[in-house]
């Protein structure tokens, strides 16, 4: 009742929430999480529990643990040692009880990996992008951020949270970027934010050319290397290391959850910028730090990948082999120079249907990639072959895709 004794009309919250979910189902992009366990030491083999009487063997084809470092004996041993040495959790934020020698060692190792003065750990790559970009742009009065149109959601969130002006340039379009830079007030701070590898397309940014424009227009640069760290360069420093341009970039951001195989995110840059982010970013200041057991595993993985190219070479060979097989079979694979192997479907319902058939009938696990991860009409399957995906697995996968494409009469639309 209100103050006048009249009955108020209530809001039907349940109906609103239900309609929101119903819209996803109607558009064919409702996401279903698979119920599996990986088999330690034999990845990409796993056990699927959904819809079965007990676990069913499956092969994982969509993991971001690109090099299977999450299964590496050195990494597991380091995590077990840390667990028994210091216990499970970190105990708090970095400022209050959550700073350990493991954190300091890993930050030093990451700074060295990218040839920078210092590094800073975050709990995820999403947080490192969001917290750093939001804080950096706020600290620079009047800053304009120039953002590639295909930048990750975490970068977009950070730029939005900064409250600064954003200008979006067409994907990897240097002429458009320069046009926007030239229009901007020369007296204002500028930041160019982009990725090295765009994981849904598998293409690579022209890093050196973007750095040339940054030099010309006195802009800072922010490079997201999450899909390249561990994967490229003599020591796994990413595309920037491979191309010999890491020293030209202001900030390099990366993850510890993909090729490194554990969890966490970070930035590497000069000491002053690290100190600014460490001191001003709420996403760093008020977040419990990574558990030492995770940091120890990431530290062991980074050190291993600095010294070993075996995993990188095997992964690149696997990606090249799968692409060649799919092309030969007439499957609409999106070719690129990276380890990502996307197969275009172009329809969310069909992408989900293909994924369901692969899992139920062929024991192949790959998730459909739908909007908003990719634009509507470009829905796809994204395969990430790793060092342990052998030729037999690839031939079985290719035959399965050909059969499903014929069954669903997709070849005419492909």
CSV table of C-alpha atoms in Angstrom, one decimal:
chain,number,residue,atom,x,y,z
A,1,UNK,CA,0.0,0.0,0.0
A,2,UNK,CA,1.2,3.6,-0.7
A,3,UNK,CA,0.8,6.6,1.7
A,4,UNK,CA,-2.8,7.1,0.5
A,5,UNK,CA,-3.8,3.5,1.1
A,6,UNK,CA,-3.9,2.7,-2.6
A,7,UNK,CA,-2.6,-0.7,-3.8
A,8,UNK,CA,0.6,-0.4,-5.9
A,9,UNK,CA,1.0,-2.2,-9.1
A,10,UNK,CA,3.9,-4.5,-8.7
A,11,UNK,CA,6.7,-5.1,-11.2
A,12,UNK,CA,6.8,-8.7,-12.5
A,13,UNK,CA,10.5,-9.2,-12.1
A,14,UNK,CA,10.3,-12.9,-12.9
A,15,UNK,CA,8.6,-12.2,-16.2
A,16,UNK,CA,11.3,-9.7,-17.2
A,17,UNK,CA,14.1,-12.1,-16.4
A,18,UNK,CA,12.4,-15.0,-18.2
A,19,UNK,CA,11.8,-12.9,-21.3
A,20,UNK,CA,15.5,-12.0,-21.4
A,21,UNK,CA,16.4,-15.7,-21.5
A,22,UNK,CA,13.7,-16.5,-24.0
A,23,UNK,CA,15.1,-13.9,-26.4
A,24,UNK,CA,18.4,-15.7,-26.3
A,25,UNK,CA,16.7,-19.1,-27.1
A,26,UNK,CA,14.7,-17.5,-29.9
A,27,UNK,CA,17.9,-16.1,-31.5
A,28,UNK,CA,19.7,-19.4,-31.2
A,29,UNK,CA,22.4,-18.0,-29.0
A,30,UNK,CA,21.6,-19.3,-25.5
A,31,UNK,CA,24.9,-20.7,-24.1
A,32,UNK,CA,25.1,-24.1,-22.6
A,33,UNK,CA,28.1,-25.0,-20.4
A,34,UNK,CA,29.4,-28.5,-20.9
A,35,UNK,CA,30.0,-30.8,-17.9
A,36,UNK,CA,33.4,-32.4,-18.4
A,37,UNK,CA,36.6,-33.2,-16.7
A,38,UNK,CA,40.0,-33.2,-18.5
A,39,UNK,CA,42.1,-36.3,-18.1
A,40,UNK,CA,45.4,-35.3,-16.5
A,41,UNK,CA,48.4,-36.2,-18.6
A,42,UNK,CA,46.4,-37.1,-21.7
A,43,UNK,CA,44.8,-33.8,-22.9
A,44,UNK,CA,42.9,-33.3,-25.2
A,45,UNK,CA,41.1,-36.3,-23.9
A,46,UNK,CA,38.3,-35.6,-21.4
A,47,UNK,CA,35.2,-37.1,-19.9
A,48,UNK,CA,31.7,-35.6,-20.6
A,49,UNK,CA,29.0,-36.1,-18.0
A,50,UNK,CA,26.0,-34.3,-19.7
A,51,UNK,CA,23.2,-36.6,-20.8
A,52,UNK,CA,25.0,-39.8,-20.2
A,53,UNK,CA,24.9,-42.7,-17.7
A,54,UNK,CA,28.4,-42.0,-16.4
A,55,UNK,CA,31.3,-40.2,-18.2
A,56,UNK,CA,31.7,-40.5,-22.0
A,57,UNK,CA,35.1,-40.0,-23.6
A,58,UNK,CA,35.4,-36.8,-25.7
A,59,UNK,CA,38.2,-34.9,-27.4
A,60,UNK,CA,38.5,-31.2,-26.6
A,61,UNK,CA,39.0,-29.0,-29.6
A,62,UNK,CA,38.2,-25.5,-28.2
A,63,UNK,CA,40.5,-25.0,-25.2
A,64,UNK,CA,42.5,-21.8,-24.9
A,65,UNK,CA,45.2,-23.9,-23.1
A,66,UNK,CA,46.9,-23.8,-26.5
A,67,UNK,CA,50.1,-25.6,-25.5
A,68,UNK,CA,48.6,-27.9,-22.9
A,69,UNK,CA,50.8,-26.3,-20.3
A,70,UNK,CA,48.0,-26.8,-17.8
A,71,UNK,CA,48.9,-30.5,-18.0
A,72,UNK,CA,52.7,-30.1,-18.0
A,73,UNK,CA,54.5,-32.0,-15.3
A,74,UNK,CA,56.8,-29.1,-14.4
A,75,UNK,CA,53.8,-26.8,-13.9
A,76,UNK,CA,51.8,-29.3,-11.8
A,77,UNK,CA,54.9,-30.0,-9.7
A,78,UNK,CA,55.5,-26.3,-9.0
A,79,UNK,CA,51.9,-25.9,-8.0
A,80,UNK,CA,52.0,-28.9,-5.6
A,81,UNK,CA,55.2,-27.6,-4.1
A,82,UNK,CA,53.7,-24.1,-3.5
A,83,UNK,CA,50.5,-25.6,-2.1
A,84,UNK,CA,52.5,-27.6,0.5
A,85,UNK,CA,54.9,-24.7,1.2
A,86,UNK,CA,52.5,-21.8,1.8
A,87,UNK,CA,48.9,-23.2,1.7
A,88,UNK,CA,46.0,-22.5,-0.6
A,89,UNK,CA,44.9,-18.8,-0.6
A,90,UNK,CA,46.8,-15.5,-0.8
A,91,UNK,CA,45.2,-14.0,2.3
A,92,UNK,CA,44.0,-10.7,0.8
A,93,UNK,CA,44.8,-7.9,-1.5
A,94,UNK,CA,48.4,-7.2,-2.5
A,95,UNK,CA,48.4,-4.3,-0.1
A,96,UNK,CA,46.9,-6.3,2.8
A,97,UNK,CA,48.4,-9.7,3.3
A,98,UNK,CA,48.2,-10.9,-0.3
A,99,UNK,CA,51.7,-10.1,-1.6
A,100,UNK,CA,54.1,-13.0,-1.7
A,101,UNK,CA,57.6,-13.7,-3.1
A,102,UNK,CA,55.9,-15.8,-5.8
A,103,UNK,CA,54.1,-12.7,-7.1
A,104,UNK,CA,57.3,-10.6,-7.1
A,105,UNK,CA,59.2,-13.4,-9.0
A,106,UNK,CA,56.5,-13.7,-11.6
A,107,UNK,CA,56.3,-10.0,-12.2
A,108,UNK,CA,60.0,-9.8,-12.7
A,109,UNK,CA,59.9,-12.8,-15.1
A,110,UNK,CA,57.1,-11.2,-17.1
A,111,UNK,CA,58.8,-7.8,-17.3
A,112,UNK,CA,61.9,-9.6,-18.6
A,113,UNK,CA,59.8,-11.6,-21.1
A,114,UNK,CA,58.6,-8.4,-22.8
A,115,UNK,CA,61.8,-6.3,-22.3
A,116,UNK,CA,60.1,-3.9,-20.0
A,117,UNK,CA,61.1,-2.4,-16.6
A,118,UNK,CA,58.3,-3.8,-14.6
A,119,UNK,CA,55.0,-5.8,-14.7
A,120,UNK,CA,51.9,-6.0,-12.6
A,121,UNK,CA,49.7,-9.1,-12.0
A,122,UNK,CA,45.9,-9.1,-12.0
A,123,UNK,CA,43.4,-11.9,-11.4
A,124,UNK,CA,42.5,-12.2,-15.1
A,125,UNK,CA,43.2,-10.8,-18.5
A,126,UNK,CA,39.7,-9.1,-18.5
A,127,UNK,CA,40.6,-7.3,-15.2
A,128,UNK,CA,44.0,-6.3,-16.4
A,129,UNK,CA,42.5,-4.7,-19.6
A,130,UNK,CA,39.5,-3.1,-17.8
A,131,UNK,CA,41.5,-1.7,-14.8
A,132,UNK,CA,44.5,-0.5,-16.8
A,133,UNK,CA,42.7,1.2,-19.6
A,134,UNK,CA,40.1,2.9,-17.3
A,135,UNK,CA,42.8,4.1,-15.0
A,136,UNK,CA,45.3,5.2,-17.6
A,137,UNK,CA,42.9,7.3,-19.6
A,138,UNK,CA,41.5,8.9,-16.4
A,139,UNK,CA,45.0,9.9,-15.3
A,140,UNK,CA,45.7,11.6,-18.7
A,141,UNK,CA,43.6,14.8,-18.8
A,142,UNK,CA,41.5,15.0,-22.0
A,143,UNK,CA,42.8,11.7,-23.2
A,144,UNK,CA,41.4,10.3,-26.5
A,145,UNK,CA,41.5,6.6,-27.0
A,146,UNK,CA,41.7,5.2,-30.5
A,147,UNK,CA,40.3,1.6,-30.4
A,148,UNK,CA,40.3,-1.1,-33.1
A,149,UNK,CA,36.7,-2.0,-33.9
A,150,UNK,CA,37.3,-5.7,-33.1
A,151,UNK,CA,38.9,-5.1,-29.7
A,152,UNK,CA,37.9,-7.5,-26.9
A,153,UNK,CA,35.0,-6.7,-24.7
A,154,UNK,CA,37.4,-6.2,-21.7
A,155,UNK,CA,39.2,-3.4,-23.6
A,156,UNK,CA,35.9,-1.8,-24.6
A,157,UNK,CA,34.8,-1.9,-21.0
A,158,UNK,CA,38.0,-0.3,-19.7
A,159,UNK,CA,37.8,2.5,-22.3
A,160,UNK,CA,34.1,3.1,-21.5
A,161,UNK,CA,34.8,3.1,-17.7
A,162,UNK,CA,37.5,5.7,-18.2
A,163,UNK,CA,34.9,8.2,-19.3
A,164,UNK,CA,37.2,9.6,-21.9
A,165,UNK,CA,36.6,10.2,-25.6
A,166,UNK,CA,36.8,7.1,-27.8
A,167,UNK,CA,37.3,7.0,-31.5
A,168,UNK,CA,37.0,3.6,-33.2
A,169,UNK,CA,39.0,2.8,-36.3
A,170,UNK,CA,38.2,0.1,-38.8
A,171,UNK,CA,39.9,-3.2,-38.1
A,172,UNK,CA,43.6,-3.1,-38.9
A,173,UNK,CA,42.9,0.0,-41.2
A,174,UNK,CA,46.0,2.2,-40.9
A,175,UNK,CA,44.6,4.9,-43.2
A,176,UNK,CA,41.5,5.2,-41.1
A,177,UNK,CA,43.5,5.3,-37.9
A,178,UNK,CA,45.7,8.1,-39.2
A,179,UNK,CA,42.7,10.0,-40.4
A,180,UNK,CA,41.3,10.0,-36.9
A,181,UNK,CA,44.7,10.8,-35.3
A,182,UNK,CA,45.1,13.8,-37.7
A,183,UNK,CA,41.7,15.2,-36.8
A,184,UNK,CA,42.5,15.2,-33.0
A,185,UNK,CA,43.8,18.1,-31.1
A,186,UNK,CA,47.7,17.8,-31.1
A,187,UNK,CA,47.7,19.1,-27.5
A,188,UNK,CA,45.6,16.3,-26.1
A,189,UNK,CA,47.0,12.9,-24.8
A,190,UNK,CA,46.3,10.0,-27.2
A,191,UNK,CA,46.3,6.3,-26.6
A,192,UNK,CA,46.0,3.6,-29.4
A,193,UNK,CA,44.6,0.4,-28.1
A,194,UNK,CA,44.7,-2.8,-30.2
A,195,UNK,CA,45.4,-6.5,-30.1
A,196,UNK,CA,48.2,-8.5,-31.7
A,197,UNK,CA,46.0,-11.5,-32.6
A,198,UNK,CA,42.3,-11.2,-33.0
A,199,UNK,CA,41.2,-14.6,-31.8
A,200,UNK,CA,37.9,-15.0,-33.7
A,201,UNK,CA,39.4,-14.2,-37.1
A,202,UNK,CA,42.9,-15.4,-36.5
A,203,UNK,CA,44.5,-12.4,-38.1
A,204,UNK,CA,47.4,-10.2,-36.9
A,205,UNK,CA,47.7,-6.4,-36.3
A,206,UNK,CA,50.3,-4.4,-38.2
A,207,UNK,CA,52.1,-3.5,-35.0
A,208,UNK,CA,55.1,-1.8,-36.4
A,209,UNK,CA,53.0,0.5,-38.7
A,210,UNK,CA,50.7,1.4,-35.8
A,211,UNK,CA,53.8,2.3,-33.8
A,212,UNK,CA,54.9,4.5,-36.7
A,213,UNK,CA,51.6,6.4,-36.4
A,214,UNK,CA,51.9,6.6,-32.7
A,215,UNK,CA,55.4,8.2,-33.1
A,216,UNK,CA,54.1,10.6,-35.7
A,217,UNK,CA,51.1,11.8,-33.6
A,218,UNK,CA,52.8,11.5,-30.2
A,219,UNK,CA,50.4,8.8,-29.0
A,220,UNK,CA,50.9,6.0,-26.4
A,221,UNK,CA,50.3,2.4,-27.4
A,222,UNK,CA,48.5,-0.4,-25.6
A,223,UNK,CA,48.8,-3.9,-27.1
A,224,UNK,CA,46.8,-6.9,-25.9
A,225,UNK,CA,48.9,-10.0,-26.5
A,226,UNK,CA,46.6,-12.5,-24.8
A,227,UNK,CA,46.4,-14.9,-27.7
A,228,UNK,CA,50.1,-14.6,-28.6
A,229,UNK,CA,51.9,-14.8,-25.2
A,230,UNK,CA,53.8,-18.1,-25.1
A,231,UNK,CA,52.8,-18.8,-28.7
A,232,UNK,CA,55.2,-16.6,-30.7
A,233,UNK,CA,58.7,-15.2,-30.5
A,234,UNK,CA,61.9,-17.0,-29.5
A,235,UNK,CA,60.9,-16.9,-25.8
A,236,UNK,CA,57.1,-16.7,-26.1
A,237,UNK,CA,57.0,-13.0,-25.8
A,238,UNK,CA,54.2,-12.8,-28.4
A,239,UNK,CA,53.9,-11.2,-31.9
A,240,UNK,CA,55.7,-8.0,-30.7
A,241,UNK,CA,58.7,-10.1,-29.8
A,242,UNK,CA,58.5,-12.1,-33.0
A,243,UNK,CA,58.4,-8.9,-35.0
A,244,UNK,CA,61.1,-7.2,-32.9
A,245,UNK,CA,58.9,-4.2,-31.9
A,246,UNK,CA,58.2,-4.8,-28.2
A,247,UNK,CA,60.5,-1.9,-27.2
A,248,UNK,CA,58.3,0.5,-29.3
A,249,UNK,CA,55.1,-0.3,-27.3
A,250,UNK,CA,54.2,1.6,-24.2
A,251,UNK,CA,52.2,-1.2,-22.5
A,252,UNK,CA,51.9,-4.8,-23.3
A,253,UNK,CA,49.1,-6.8,-21.7
A,254,UNK,CA,48.9,-10.5,-21.5
A,255,UNK,CA,47.2,-13.5,-19.8
A,256,UNK,CA,48.4,-16.5,-17.9
A,257,UNK,CA,45.2,-18.5,-18.7
A,258,UNK,CA,45.8,-19.4,-22.3
A,259,UNK,CA,49.2,-20.6,-23.6
A,260,UNK,CA,50.7,-20.3,-20.1
A,261,UNK,CA,47.9,-22.7,-19.0
A,262,UNK,CA,47.0,-21.4,-15.5
A,263,UNK,CA,45.1,-18.2,-14.5
A,264,UNK,CA,45.6,-14.5,-14.3
A,265,UNK,CA,46.5,-11.4,-16.3
A,266,UNK,CA,49.2,-8.8,-16.3
A,267,UNK,CA,50.7,-5.6,-17.9
A,268,UNK,CA,54.3,-4.9,-18.6
A,269,UNK,CA,55.6,-1.4,-19.1
A,270,UNK,CA,57.9,1.2,-17.4
A,271,UNK,CA,58.1,1.5,-13.6
A,272,UNK,CA,56.2,4.8,-13.4
A,273,UNK,CA,53.2,3.6,-15.3
A,274,UNK,CA,53.1,0.4,-13.2
A,275,UNK,CA,53.2,2.5,-10.1
A,276,UNK,CA,50.3,4.6,-11.3
A,277,UNK,CA,48.1,1.6,-12.1
A,278,UNK,CA,49.1,-0.1,-8.9
A,279,UNK,CA,48.2,3.0,-6.9
A,280,UNK,CA,45.1,4.2,-8.7
A,281,UNK,CA,43.2,1.2,-10.3
A,282,UNK,CA,40.3,0.0,-8.1
A,283,UNK,CA,40.4,-3.3,-10.0
A,284,UNK,CA,43.8,-4.0,-8.6
A,285,UNK,CA,43.7,-2.3,-5.2
A,286,UNK,CA,40.5,-3.9,-4.0
A,287,UNK,CA,40.9,-7.4,-5.4
A,288,UNK,CA,42.3,-10.4,-3.5
A,289,UNK,CA,45.5,-11.4,-5.2
A,290,UNK,CA,46.0,-14.6,-7.1
A,291,UNK,CA,46.6,-17.6,-4.9
A,292,UNK,CA,50.3,-18.4,-4.6
A,293,UNK,CA,49.6,-21.9,-6.0
A,294,UNK,CA,48.4,-20.3,-9.2
A,295,UNK,CA,51.3,-17.9,-9.4
A,296,UNK,CA,53.8,-20.7,-8.9
A,297,UNK,CA,52.3,-22.7,-11.7
A,298,UNK,CA,52.3,-19.7,-14.0
A,299,UNK,CA,55.9,-18.9,-13.0
A,300,UNK,CA,57.0,-22.4,-13.9
A,301,UNK,CA,55.2,-22.3,-17.2
A,302,UNK,CA,56.6,-18.9,-18.3
A,303,UNK,CA,60.1,-20.0,-17.4
A,304,UNK,CA,59.7,-23.2,-19.3
A,305,UNK,CA,58.3,-21.5,-22.5
A,306,UNK,CA,61.1,-19.0,-22.4
A,307,UNK,CA,63.5,-21.9,-22.9
A,308,UNK,CA,61.5,-24.3,-24.9
A,309,UNK,CA,60.1,-24.0,-28.4
A,310,UNK,CA,59.0,-27.6,-28.6
A,311,UNK,CA,55.4,-26.9,-27.7
A,312,UNK,CA,55.1,-23.8,-30.0
A,313,UNK,CA,56.5,-25.7,-33.0
A,314,UNK,CA,54.2,-28.7,-32.4
A,315,UNK,CA,51.2,-26.5,-32.1
A,316,UNK,CA,51.9,-24.5,-35.2
A,317,UNK,CA,52.4,-27.8,-37.1
A,318,UNK,CA,49.1,-29.1,-35.8
A,319,UNK,CA,47.2,-25.9,-36.9
A,320,UNK,CA,48.7,-26.0,-40.3
A,321,UNK,CA,47.8,-29.7,-40.8
A,322,UNK,CA,44.2,-29.1,-39.7
A,323,UNK,CA,43.7,-26.1,-42.0
A,324,UNK,CA,45.1,-28.1,-44.9
A,325,UNK,CA,42.7,-31.0,-44.2
A,326,UNK,CA,39.7,-28.8,-43.9
A,327,UNK,CA,40.5,-26.9,-47.1
A,328,UNK,CA,41.0,-30.1,-49.0
A,329,UNK,CA,37.6,-31.4,-47.7
A,330,UNK,CA,35.8,-28.3,-48.7
A,331,UNK,CA,35.0,-27.2,-45.2
A,332,UNK,CA,34.7,-23.3,-45.0
A,333,UNK,CA,37.7,-22.7,-42.8
A,334,UNK,CA,38.8,-19.1,-42.4
A,335,UNK,CA,42.5,-19.1,-43.3
A,336,UNK,CA,45.0,-17.0,-41.4
A,337,UNK,CA,48.6,-17.0,-40.3
A,338,UNK,CA,47.9,-17.8,-36.7
A,339,UNK,CA,47.1,-20.9,-34.6
A,340,UNK,CA,43.4,-20.1,-34.6
A,341,UNK,CA,41.2,-22.3,-37.0
A,342,UNK,CA,37.7,-20.8,-37.3
A,343,UNK,CA,35.1,-22.5,-39.5
A,344,UNK,CA,32.4,-20.2,-40.8
A,345,UNK,CA,28.8,-21.2,-40.3
A,346,UNK,CA,26.9,-17.9,-40.5
A,347,UNK,CA,23.9,-18.9,-38.5
A,348,UNK,CA,23.6,-19.2,-34.7
A,349,UNK,CA,21.0,-22.1,-34.7
A,350,UNK,CA,23.0,-24.1,-37.2
A,351,UNK,CA,26.3,-23.4,-35.3
A,352,UNK,CA,24.7,-24.8,-32.1
A,353,UNK,CA,23.3,-27.8,-34.0
A,354,UNK,CA,26.6,-28.7,-35.5
A,355,UNK,CA,28.2,-28.4,-32.1
A,356,UNK,CA,25.5,-30.6,-30.5
A,357,UNK,CA,25.9,-33.3,-33.2
A,358,UNK,CA,29.7,-33.3,-32.9
A,359,UNK,CA,29.5,-33.9,-29.1
A,360,UNK,CA,26.6,-36.4,-29.1
A,361,UNK,CA,27.6,-38.5,-32.1
A,362,UNK,CA,31.4,-38.0,-32.6
A,363,UNK,CA,32.7,-37.2,-29.1
A,364,UNK,CA,34.1,-33.9,-30.3
A,365,UNK,CA,33.8,-30.9,-28.1
A,366,UNK,CA,33.8,-27.5,-29.7
A,367,UNK,CA,31.6,-24.6,-28.7
A,368,UNK,CA,29.7,-22.4,-31.2
A,369,UNK,CA,30.8,-18.8,-31.2
A,370,UNK,CA,27.8,-16.4,-31.5
A,371,UNK,CA,26.9,-12.8,-31.0
A,372,UNK,CA,28.1,-10.7,-29.2
A,373,UNK,CA,31.5,-12.4,-29.4
A,374,UNK,CA,31.3,-12.1,-33.2
A,375,UNK,CA,28.9,-10.0,-35.3
A,376,UNK,CA,25.6,-11.4,-36.2
A,377,UNK,CA,25.7,-13.5,-39.4
A,378,UNK,CA,29.3,-14.5,-38.8
A,379,UNK,CA,28.7,-17.3,-36.3
A,380,UNK,CA,31.4,-20.0,-36.4
A,381,UNK,CA,33.1,-22.9,-34.7
A,382,UNK,CA,36.6,-22.1,-33.4
A,383,UNK,CA,39.0,-25.0,-33.3
A,384,UNK,CA,42.3,-24.7,-31.4
A,385,UNK,CA,44.5,-27.7,-32.3
A,386,UNK,CA,47.3,-28.2,-29.9
A,387,UNK,CA,50.6,-30.2,-29.7
A,388,UNK,CA,48.7,-33.3,-28.6
A,389,UNK,CA,46.1,-33.3,-31.3
A,390,UNK,CA,47.4,-36.0,-33.7
A,391,UNK,CA,46.7,-36.7,-37.3
A,392,UNK,CA,44.2,-39.4,-36.6
A,393,UNK,CA,42.1,-37.0,-34.5
A,394,UNK,CA,42.2,-34.4,-37.2
A,395,UNK,CA,41.1,-36.8,-39.9
A,396,UNK,CA,38.3,-38.0,-37.7
A,397,UNK,CA,37.2,-34.4,-37.1
A,398,UNK,CA,37.4,-33.5,-40.8
A,399,UNK,CA,35.3,-36.5,-41.8
A,400,UNK,CA,32.7,-35.6,-39.1
A,401,UNK,CA,32.4,-32.1,-40.3
A,402,UNK,CA,32.0,-33.2,-43.9
A,403,UNK,CA,29.2,-35.6,-42.9
A,404,UNK,CA,27.4,-33.0,-40.9
A,405,UNK,CA,27.7,-30.3,-43.6
A,406,UNK,CA,26.2,-32.7,-46.1
A,407,UNK,CA,23.5,-33.8,-43.6
A,408,UNK,CA,22.4,-30.3,-42.8
A,409,UNK,CA,22.8,-29.2,-46.5
A,410,UNK,CA,25.2,-26.4,-45.7
A,411,UNK,CA,27.5,-26.7,-48.7
A,412,UNK,CA,25.2,-24.6,-50.9
A,413,UNK,CA,25.3,-21.7,-48.3
A,414,UNK,CA,29.0,-22.1,-47.5
